[in-house]
XYZ file of C-alpha atoms in Angstrom:
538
model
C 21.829 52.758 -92.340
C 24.788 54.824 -90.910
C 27.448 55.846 -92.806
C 31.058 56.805 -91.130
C 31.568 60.637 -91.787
C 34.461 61.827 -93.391
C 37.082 62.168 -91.334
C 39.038 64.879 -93.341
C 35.776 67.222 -93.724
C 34.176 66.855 -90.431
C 34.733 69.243 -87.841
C 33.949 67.439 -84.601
C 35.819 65.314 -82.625
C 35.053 61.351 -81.934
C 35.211 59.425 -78.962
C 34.229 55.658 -79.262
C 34.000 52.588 -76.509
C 34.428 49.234 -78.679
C 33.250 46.539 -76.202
C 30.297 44.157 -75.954
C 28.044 45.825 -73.559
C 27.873 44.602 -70.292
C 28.271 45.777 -66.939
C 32.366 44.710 -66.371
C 32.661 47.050 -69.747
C 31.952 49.903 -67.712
C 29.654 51.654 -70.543
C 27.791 53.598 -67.972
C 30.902 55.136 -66.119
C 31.896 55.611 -70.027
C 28.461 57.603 -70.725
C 28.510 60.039 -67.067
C 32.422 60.917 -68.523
C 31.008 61.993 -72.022
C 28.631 64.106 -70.513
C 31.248 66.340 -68.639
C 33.279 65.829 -71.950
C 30.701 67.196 -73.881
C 30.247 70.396 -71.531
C 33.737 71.083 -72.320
C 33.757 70.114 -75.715
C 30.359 70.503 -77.674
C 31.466 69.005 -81.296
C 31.769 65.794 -79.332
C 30.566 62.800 -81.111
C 30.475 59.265 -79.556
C 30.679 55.820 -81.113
C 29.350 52.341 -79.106
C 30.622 50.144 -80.702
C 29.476 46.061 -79.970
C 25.941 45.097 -78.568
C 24.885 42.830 -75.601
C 23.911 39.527 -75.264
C 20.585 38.265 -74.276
C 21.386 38.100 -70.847
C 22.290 41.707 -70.340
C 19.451 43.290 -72.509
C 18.358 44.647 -69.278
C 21.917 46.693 -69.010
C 21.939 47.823 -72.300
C 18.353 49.305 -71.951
C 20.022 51.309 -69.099
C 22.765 52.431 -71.137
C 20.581 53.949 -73.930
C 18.223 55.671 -70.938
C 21.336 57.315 -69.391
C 22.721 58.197 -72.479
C 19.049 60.192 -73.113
C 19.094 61.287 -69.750
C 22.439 63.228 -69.446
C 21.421 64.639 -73.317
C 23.766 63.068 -75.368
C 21.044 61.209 -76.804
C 21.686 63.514 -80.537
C 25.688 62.933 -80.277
C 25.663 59.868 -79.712
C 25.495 56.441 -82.053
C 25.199 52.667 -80.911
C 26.323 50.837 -83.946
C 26.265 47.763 -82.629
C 28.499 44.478 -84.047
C 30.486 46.208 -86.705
C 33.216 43.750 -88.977
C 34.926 46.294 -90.308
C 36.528 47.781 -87.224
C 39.531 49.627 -88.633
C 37.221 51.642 -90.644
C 35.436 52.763 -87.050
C 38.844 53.026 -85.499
C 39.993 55.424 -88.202
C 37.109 57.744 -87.821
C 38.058 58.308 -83.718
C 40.095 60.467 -82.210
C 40.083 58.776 -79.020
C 39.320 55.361 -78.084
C 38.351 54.808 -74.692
C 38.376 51.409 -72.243
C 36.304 51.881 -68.714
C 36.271 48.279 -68.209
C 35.946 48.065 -64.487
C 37.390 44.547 -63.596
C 40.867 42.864 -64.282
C 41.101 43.055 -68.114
C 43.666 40.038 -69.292
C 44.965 42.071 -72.372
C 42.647 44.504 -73.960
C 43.387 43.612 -78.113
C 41.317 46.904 -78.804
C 43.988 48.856 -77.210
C 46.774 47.763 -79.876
C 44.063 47.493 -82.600
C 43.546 51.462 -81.693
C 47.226 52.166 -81.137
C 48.272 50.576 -84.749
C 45.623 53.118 -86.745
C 47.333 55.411 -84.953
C 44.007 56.399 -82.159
C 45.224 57.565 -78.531
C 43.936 55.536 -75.881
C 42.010 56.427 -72.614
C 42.491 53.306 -70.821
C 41.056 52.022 -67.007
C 44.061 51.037 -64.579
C 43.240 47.143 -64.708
C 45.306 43.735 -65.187
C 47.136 43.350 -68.520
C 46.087 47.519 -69.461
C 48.998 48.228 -67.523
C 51.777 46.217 -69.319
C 50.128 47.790 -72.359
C 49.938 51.361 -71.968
C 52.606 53.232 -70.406
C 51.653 56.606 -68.898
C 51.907 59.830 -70.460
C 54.024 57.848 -72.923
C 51.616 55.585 -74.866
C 48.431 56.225 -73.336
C 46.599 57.950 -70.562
C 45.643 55.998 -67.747
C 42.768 56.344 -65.057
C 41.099 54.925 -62.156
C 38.076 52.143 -63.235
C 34.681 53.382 -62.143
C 35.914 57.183 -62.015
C 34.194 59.590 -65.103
C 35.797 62.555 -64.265
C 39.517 61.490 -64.290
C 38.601 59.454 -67.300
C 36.283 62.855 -68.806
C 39.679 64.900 -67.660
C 41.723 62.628 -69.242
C 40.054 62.787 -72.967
C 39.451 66.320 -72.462
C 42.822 66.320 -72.276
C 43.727 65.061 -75.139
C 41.121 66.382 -77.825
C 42.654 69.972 -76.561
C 46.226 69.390 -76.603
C 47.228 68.004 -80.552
C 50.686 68.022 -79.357
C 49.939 65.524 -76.573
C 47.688 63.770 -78.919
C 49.836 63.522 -81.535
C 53.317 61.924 -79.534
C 50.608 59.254 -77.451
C 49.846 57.927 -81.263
C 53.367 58.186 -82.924
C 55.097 56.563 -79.273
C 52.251 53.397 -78.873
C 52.263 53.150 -82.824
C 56.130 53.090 -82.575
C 55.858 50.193 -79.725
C 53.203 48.358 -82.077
C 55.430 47.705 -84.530
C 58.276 46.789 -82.144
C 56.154 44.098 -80.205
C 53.027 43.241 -81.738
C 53.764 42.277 -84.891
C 52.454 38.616 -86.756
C 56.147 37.549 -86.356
C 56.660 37.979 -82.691
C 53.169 37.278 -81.956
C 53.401 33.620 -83.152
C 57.044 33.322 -81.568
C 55.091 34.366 -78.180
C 52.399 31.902 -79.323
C 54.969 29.094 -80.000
C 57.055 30.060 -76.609
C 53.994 29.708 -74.390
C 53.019 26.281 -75.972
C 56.757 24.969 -75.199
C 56.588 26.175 -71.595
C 52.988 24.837 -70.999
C 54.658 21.687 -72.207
C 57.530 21.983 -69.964
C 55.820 22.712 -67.116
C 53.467 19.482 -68.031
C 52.778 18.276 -64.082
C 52.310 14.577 -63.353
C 51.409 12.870 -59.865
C 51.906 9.760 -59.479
C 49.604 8.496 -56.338
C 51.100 5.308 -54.411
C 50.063 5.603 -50.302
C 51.444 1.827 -49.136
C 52.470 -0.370 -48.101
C 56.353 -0.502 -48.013
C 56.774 -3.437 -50.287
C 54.156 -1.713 -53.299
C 56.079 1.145 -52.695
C 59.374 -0.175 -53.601
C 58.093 -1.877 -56.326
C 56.628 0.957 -57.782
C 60.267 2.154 -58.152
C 60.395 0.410 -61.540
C 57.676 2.437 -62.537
C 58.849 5.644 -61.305
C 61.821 5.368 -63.460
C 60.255 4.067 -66.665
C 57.936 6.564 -66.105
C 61.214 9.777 -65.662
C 62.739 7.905 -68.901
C 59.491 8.487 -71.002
C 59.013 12.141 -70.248
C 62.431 13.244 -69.330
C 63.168 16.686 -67.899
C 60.036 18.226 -70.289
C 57.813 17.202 -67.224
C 57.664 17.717 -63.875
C 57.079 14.442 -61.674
C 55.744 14.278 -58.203
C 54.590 11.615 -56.224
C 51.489 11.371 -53.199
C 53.257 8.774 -50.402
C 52.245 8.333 -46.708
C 53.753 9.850 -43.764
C 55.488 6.484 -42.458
C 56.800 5.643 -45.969
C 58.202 8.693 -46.821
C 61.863 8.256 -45.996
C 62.104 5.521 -49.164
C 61.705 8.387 -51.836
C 63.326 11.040 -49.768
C 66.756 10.331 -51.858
C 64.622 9.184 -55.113
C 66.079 10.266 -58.396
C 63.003 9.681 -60.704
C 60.821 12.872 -58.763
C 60.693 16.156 -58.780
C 58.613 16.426 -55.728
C 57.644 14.215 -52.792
C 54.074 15.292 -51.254
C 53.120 13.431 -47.898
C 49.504 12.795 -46.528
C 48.889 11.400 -43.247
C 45.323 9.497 -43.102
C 45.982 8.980 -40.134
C 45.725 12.387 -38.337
C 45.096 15.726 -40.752
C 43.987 14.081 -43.768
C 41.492 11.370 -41.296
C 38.118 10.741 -42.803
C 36.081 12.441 -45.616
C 36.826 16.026 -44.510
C 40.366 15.548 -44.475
C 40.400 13.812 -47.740
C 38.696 16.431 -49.491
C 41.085 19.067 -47.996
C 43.868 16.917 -49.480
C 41.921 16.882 -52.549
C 41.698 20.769 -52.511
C 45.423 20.968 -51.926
C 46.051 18.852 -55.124
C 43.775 20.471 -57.330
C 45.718 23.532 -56.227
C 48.987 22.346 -57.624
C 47.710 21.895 -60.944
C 48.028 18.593 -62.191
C 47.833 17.805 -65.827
C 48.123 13.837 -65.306
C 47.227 11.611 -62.545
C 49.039 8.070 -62.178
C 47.044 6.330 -60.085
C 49.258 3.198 -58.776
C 47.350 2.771 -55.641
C 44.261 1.669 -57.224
C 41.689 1.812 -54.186
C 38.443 4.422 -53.163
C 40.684 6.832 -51.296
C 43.289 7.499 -54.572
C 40.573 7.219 -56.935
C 38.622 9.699 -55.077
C 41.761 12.287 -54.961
C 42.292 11.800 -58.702
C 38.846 13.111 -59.249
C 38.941 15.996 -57.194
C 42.186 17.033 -58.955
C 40.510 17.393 -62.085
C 43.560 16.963 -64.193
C 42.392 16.272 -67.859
C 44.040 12.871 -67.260
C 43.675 10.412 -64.471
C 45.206 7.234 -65.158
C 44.513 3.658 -63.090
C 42.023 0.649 -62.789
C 38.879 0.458 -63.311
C 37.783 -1.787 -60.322
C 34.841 -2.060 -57.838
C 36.638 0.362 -56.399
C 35.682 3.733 -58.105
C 37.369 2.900 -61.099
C 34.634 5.006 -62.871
C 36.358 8.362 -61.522
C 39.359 7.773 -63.665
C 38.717 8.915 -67.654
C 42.096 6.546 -68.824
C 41.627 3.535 -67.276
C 42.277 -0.435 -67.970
C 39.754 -3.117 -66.611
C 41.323 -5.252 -63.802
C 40.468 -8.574 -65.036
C 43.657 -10.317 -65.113
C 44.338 -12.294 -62.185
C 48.094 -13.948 -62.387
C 49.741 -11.375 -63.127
C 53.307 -10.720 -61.387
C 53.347 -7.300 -59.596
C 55.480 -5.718 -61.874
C 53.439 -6.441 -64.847
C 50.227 -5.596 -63.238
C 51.445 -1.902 -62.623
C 53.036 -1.743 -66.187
C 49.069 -2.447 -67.807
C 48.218 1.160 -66.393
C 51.629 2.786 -67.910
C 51.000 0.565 -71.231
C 48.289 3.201 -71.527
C 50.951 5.758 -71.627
C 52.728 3.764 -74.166
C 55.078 2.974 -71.389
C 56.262 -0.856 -71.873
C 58.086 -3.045 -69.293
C 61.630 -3.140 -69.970
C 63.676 -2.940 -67.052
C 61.950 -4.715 -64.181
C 65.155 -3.709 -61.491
C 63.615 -2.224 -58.116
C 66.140 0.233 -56.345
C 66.448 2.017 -53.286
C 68.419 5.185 -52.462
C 70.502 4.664 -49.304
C 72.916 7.647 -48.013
C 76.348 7.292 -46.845
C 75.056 7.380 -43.346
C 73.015 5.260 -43.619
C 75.885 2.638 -45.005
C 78.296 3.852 -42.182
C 75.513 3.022 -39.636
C 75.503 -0.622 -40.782
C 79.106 -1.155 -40.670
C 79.167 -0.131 -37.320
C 76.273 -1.999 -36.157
C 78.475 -5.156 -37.534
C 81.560 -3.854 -36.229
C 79.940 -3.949 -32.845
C 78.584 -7.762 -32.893
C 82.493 -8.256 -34.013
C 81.961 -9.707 -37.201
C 85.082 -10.000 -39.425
C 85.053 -8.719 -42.552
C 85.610 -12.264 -44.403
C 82.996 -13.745 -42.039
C 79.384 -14.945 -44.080
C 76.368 -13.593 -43.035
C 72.555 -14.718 -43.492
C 70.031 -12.716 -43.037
C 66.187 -13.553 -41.884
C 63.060 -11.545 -42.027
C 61.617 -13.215 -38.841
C 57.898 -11.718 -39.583
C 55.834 -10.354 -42.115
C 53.397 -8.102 -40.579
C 51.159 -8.076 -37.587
C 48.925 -8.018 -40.198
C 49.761 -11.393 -41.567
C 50.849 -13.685 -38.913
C 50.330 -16.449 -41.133
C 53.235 -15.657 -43.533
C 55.585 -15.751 -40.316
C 58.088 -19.284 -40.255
C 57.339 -20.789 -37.315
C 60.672 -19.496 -34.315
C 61.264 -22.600 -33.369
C 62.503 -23.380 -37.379
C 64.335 -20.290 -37.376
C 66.035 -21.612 -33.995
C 67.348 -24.966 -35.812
C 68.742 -23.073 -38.796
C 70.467 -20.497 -36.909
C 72.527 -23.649 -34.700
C 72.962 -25.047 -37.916
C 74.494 -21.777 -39.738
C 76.751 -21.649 -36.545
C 77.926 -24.954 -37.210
C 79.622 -24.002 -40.325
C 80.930 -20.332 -39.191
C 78.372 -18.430 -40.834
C 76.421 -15.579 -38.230
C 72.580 -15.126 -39.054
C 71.101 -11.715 -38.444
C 67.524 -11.623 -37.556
C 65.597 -8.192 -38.663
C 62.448 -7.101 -38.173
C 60.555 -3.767 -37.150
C 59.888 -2.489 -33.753
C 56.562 -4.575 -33.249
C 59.038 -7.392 -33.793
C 61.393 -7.099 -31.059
C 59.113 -9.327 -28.436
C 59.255 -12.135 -30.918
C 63.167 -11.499 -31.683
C 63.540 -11.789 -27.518
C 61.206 -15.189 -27.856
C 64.077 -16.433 -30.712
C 66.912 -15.405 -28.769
C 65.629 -17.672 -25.485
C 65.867 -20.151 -28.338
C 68.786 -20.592 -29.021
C 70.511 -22.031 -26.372
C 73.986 -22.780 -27.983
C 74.477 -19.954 -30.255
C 72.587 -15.794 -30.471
C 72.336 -14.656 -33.862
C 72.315 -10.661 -34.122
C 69.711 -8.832 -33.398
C 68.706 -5.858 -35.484
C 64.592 -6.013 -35.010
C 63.910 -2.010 -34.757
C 67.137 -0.756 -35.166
C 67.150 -0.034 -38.616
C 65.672 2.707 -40.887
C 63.981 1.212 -44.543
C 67.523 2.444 -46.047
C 69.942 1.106 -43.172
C 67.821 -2.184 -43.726
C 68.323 -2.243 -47.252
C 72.759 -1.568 -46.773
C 72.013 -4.311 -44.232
C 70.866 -6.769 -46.500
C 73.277 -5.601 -48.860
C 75.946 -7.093 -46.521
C 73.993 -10.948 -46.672
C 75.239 -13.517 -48.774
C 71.906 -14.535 -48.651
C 68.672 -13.178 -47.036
C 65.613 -15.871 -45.909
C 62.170 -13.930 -46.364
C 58.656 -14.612 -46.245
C 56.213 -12.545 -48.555
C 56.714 -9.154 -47.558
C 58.307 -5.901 -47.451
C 61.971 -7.041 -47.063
C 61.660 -9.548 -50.006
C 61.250 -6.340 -52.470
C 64.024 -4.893 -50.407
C 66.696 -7.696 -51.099
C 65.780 -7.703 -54.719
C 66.446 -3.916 -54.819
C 69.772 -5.090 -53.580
C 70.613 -8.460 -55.928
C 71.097 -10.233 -52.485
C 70.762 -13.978 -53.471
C 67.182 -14.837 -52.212
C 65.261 -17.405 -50.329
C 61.831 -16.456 -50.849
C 59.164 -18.562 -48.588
C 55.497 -18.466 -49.723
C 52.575 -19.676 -47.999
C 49.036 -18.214 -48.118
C 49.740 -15.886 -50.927
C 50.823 -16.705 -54.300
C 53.756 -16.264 -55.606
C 52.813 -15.455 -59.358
C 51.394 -12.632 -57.926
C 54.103 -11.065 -55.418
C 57.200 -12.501 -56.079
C 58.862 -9.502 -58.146
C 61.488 -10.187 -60.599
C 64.654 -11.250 -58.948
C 67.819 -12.819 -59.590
C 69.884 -15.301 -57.968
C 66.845 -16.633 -55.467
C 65.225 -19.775 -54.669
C 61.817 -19.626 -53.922
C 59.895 -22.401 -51.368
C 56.213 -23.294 -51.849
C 54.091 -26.149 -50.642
C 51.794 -26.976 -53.348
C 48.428 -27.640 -50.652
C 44.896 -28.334 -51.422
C 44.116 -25.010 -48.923
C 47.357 -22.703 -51.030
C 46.827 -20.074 -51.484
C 44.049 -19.063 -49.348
C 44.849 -15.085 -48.591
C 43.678 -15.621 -45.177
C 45.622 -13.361 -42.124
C 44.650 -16.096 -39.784
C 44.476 -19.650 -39.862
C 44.499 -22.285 -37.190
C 46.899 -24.478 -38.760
C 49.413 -22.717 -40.181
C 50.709 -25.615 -42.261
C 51.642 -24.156 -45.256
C 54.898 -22.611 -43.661
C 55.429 -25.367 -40.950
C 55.563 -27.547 -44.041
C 58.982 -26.167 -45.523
C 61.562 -27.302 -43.202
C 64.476 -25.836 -41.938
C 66.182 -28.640 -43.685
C 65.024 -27.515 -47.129
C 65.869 -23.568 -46.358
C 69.788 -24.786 -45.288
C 69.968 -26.528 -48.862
C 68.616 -23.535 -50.490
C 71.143 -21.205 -49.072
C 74.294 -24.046 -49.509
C 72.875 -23.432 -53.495
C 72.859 -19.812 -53.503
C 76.384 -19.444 -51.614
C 77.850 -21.925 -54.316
C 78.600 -19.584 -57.328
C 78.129 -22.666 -59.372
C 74.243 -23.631 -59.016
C 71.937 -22.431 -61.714
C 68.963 -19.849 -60.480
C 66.169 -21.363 -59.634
């Protein structure tokens, strides 16, 4: 068994590596730099302290064969695992690190520097913010025995310098590495790993699920507060109706249509995310593409539903088995998860000043007067879903009837809806409501609305956008169900022919009766209800 010698008695001087051996500990640079120690100074003794695993057996056999080779086989002791390493450290007279990659502290260093051992140390990641040169330690290229055989040379022939490298790093030991400050450092780096806690929140489309989501967004800010950071995965064409968002910290855009098309691009967008570090994923979207991108994250947390639709790729996750649920609620099961409960269901949009001052001269143009009623129509839902759309020729009557009693109706609708706005126009012989189809931004629509005393709307992006606006509402609903959609509003009154066919969720149908059944008639009641400040909601 070996015994440590006695320091005070023994003549010779001890260098020691304490390291598990393995090739990134740089033992054999370590041995070739004893061996021009040791023709310099022949009392050398050397300590190897710490033994290899199973995997490097190989290495270590060619650290012992070295050692033999360059004849330092009689100086030299491998004492493998040792417990009681202050009693090792006190025996040395120089410790030595060769590791040859980026070391990420080095503990041995300030285990040698508080028994008081100078330190030979390898120029590699957190060595440097250790050691400071000449001052606390000598420092030397890794891979490169003879400045590292100059440097402890160096000091086992100069006490002097030996001597001030101990009393300065055992000086700065004291200062900085104490139990105190060490758990202080410990605490601080848990707080700032919790403030810099990084949530997406994935939502691609459409324009109405966006808005809703809103109502998420901030339930979501009011949970975690300014201890997290929020950010939030939208597509390129829905992008302006976050830009001005309050609730986010930062707005990412993807584009499936061009640089994130197919597989390959969705995997580079999954690279880019994983990139960002993500400790939570809020998956709101709920299809293959965002469950996919959650995955390839890897955040320790991917929230969402687990549907038919790669639900399994989400490790929090709610079954989808509830079918009438309104929209609002169905989001909220996912943040219930989160402990997150529904409590404020009011959607919002951000509008700018310009965006305002836009509007009011887009009225000011079509000269309406400032005490002058307005109505507004959505006159289609999407290309998509043609059979949402009121048929023209209803939206024709009710316009020559709001013109009967002074009040203007403004027709909006996106670019792809200015042929049937043209169609509507030819329609109405004896009066022309304004036009605003694809002239207004998702904001400048929303101030638009703002200025309605009431806004007609099948199911579809504008009907989320009046509610963000507590517009009074006539809410039209035809193949889809309204349980389902229809968001929380206020003052609204919502139209629905109870059919044998409704709902049916079909984009095309032949008939089309479920909205040729509600009659202009019935829509001109509804809004003489909501412009009486007396009627109950309905």
């Amino acid at each position: 068994k070996f015994t440590l010698p006695d320091k005070k008695r023994q003549k010779d001087f001890y260098v020691g590596i304490i390291a598990r051996i393995t090739p990134i500990k740089g033992h054999l640079h370590f041995i070739k730099a004893m061996a021009k120690v040791y023709r310099e100074v022949p009392q050398l003794k050397i300590f190897i302290v710490g033994d290899a695993p199973r995997s490097k057996e190989i290495y270590k056999d060619q650290v012992r064969v070295l050692t033999k080779r360059l004849g330092l086989w009689h100086c030299t002791e491998f004492l493998g695992v040792q417990r009681d390493v202050p009693a090792i450290l006190e025996q040395l007279d120089v410790l030595v690190l060769a590791t040859t990659t980026q070391e990420a502290f080095g503990r041995v260093i300030i285990e040698a520097q508080a028994a008081g051992v100078p330190v030979v140390a390898t120029k590699v990641g957190g060595v440097i913010d250790i050691i400071e040169e000449d001052k606390t330690g000598l420092l030397v290229p890794p891979a490169d025995p003879q400045s590292m055989a100059s440097a402890v040379v160096r000091i086992l022939k100069n006490k002097e310098l030996a001597r001030n490298l101990a009393e300065n790093a055992y000086k700065k030991v004291k200062e900085k590495y104490t139990i105190d400050l060490m758990v202080k450092k410990t605490v601080d780096v848990y707080q700032e790993a919790k403030e810099n806690f990084k949530i997406l929140i994935i939502k691609f489309s459409s324009l109405g699920d966006i808005i809703l989501s809103t109502a998420a967004l901030k339930a979501i800010k009011e949970k975690f507060g300014q201890s997290h950071k929020i950010t939030f995965l939208v597509s390129k064409e829905y992008r302006d109706v976050l830009l001005n968002c309050p609730y986010i910290d930062e707005l990412l855009v993807c584009d499936f249509k061009n640089k994130e098309k197919g597989l390959r691009g969705l995997y580079r967008l999954g690279s880019f995310l994983r990139k960002k570090n993500f400790d939570m994923i809020i998956d709101l979207q709920n299809n293959r593409r965002s469950h996919i991108l959650s995955f390839l994250t890897l955040a320790m947390e991917r929230y969402g539903y687990n549907n038919k639709k790669f639900g399994f790729l989400l490790n929090k996750s709610v079954k989808d088995d509830r079918v009438f649920l309104n929209p609002l609620e169905h989001q909220f099961r996912i943040l219930k998860l989160l402990g997150i409960e529904l409590s404020d269901p009011k959607l919002e949009l951000w509008p700018r000043k310009e965006d305002r001052q836009y509007v009011n001269e887009l009225l000011k143009s079509e000269w309406i007067s400032s005490s002058q009623k307005i109505v507004g129509i959505n006159i289609s839902a999407s290309q998509r879903w043609m059979t949402k759309n009121w048929p023209l020729d209803y939206v024709a009557r009710l316009c020559e009837d709001l013109a009967s009693r002074d009040i203007r109706l403004v027709i909006t609708g996106t670019q792809n809806d200015i042929r049937r706005a043209e169609e509507l126009m030819n329609l109405t012989k004896k009066v022309k409501p304004i036009n605003a189809c694809g002239k207004t931004t998702v904001n400048q629509l929303a101030c638009l609305i703002k200025k309605c005393s009431v806004y007609i709307t099948a199911d579809s992006a504008p009907l989320h956008i009046a509610v963000s606006q507590d517009v009074p509402l006539v809410a039209l609903f035809g193949p889809t169900d309204p349980l389902r959609h229809m968001p929380v509003a206020g003052n609204f009154v919502l139209i629905r022919k109870d059919l044998p066919c409704s709902p049916c969720y079909k984009s095309k149908c032949k008939k089309h009766k479920c909205m040729e059944s509600i009659k202009p008639q019935e829509v001109s009641e509804a809004i003489d209800r909501l412009l009486n400040p007396n009627n109950l909601m309905i």
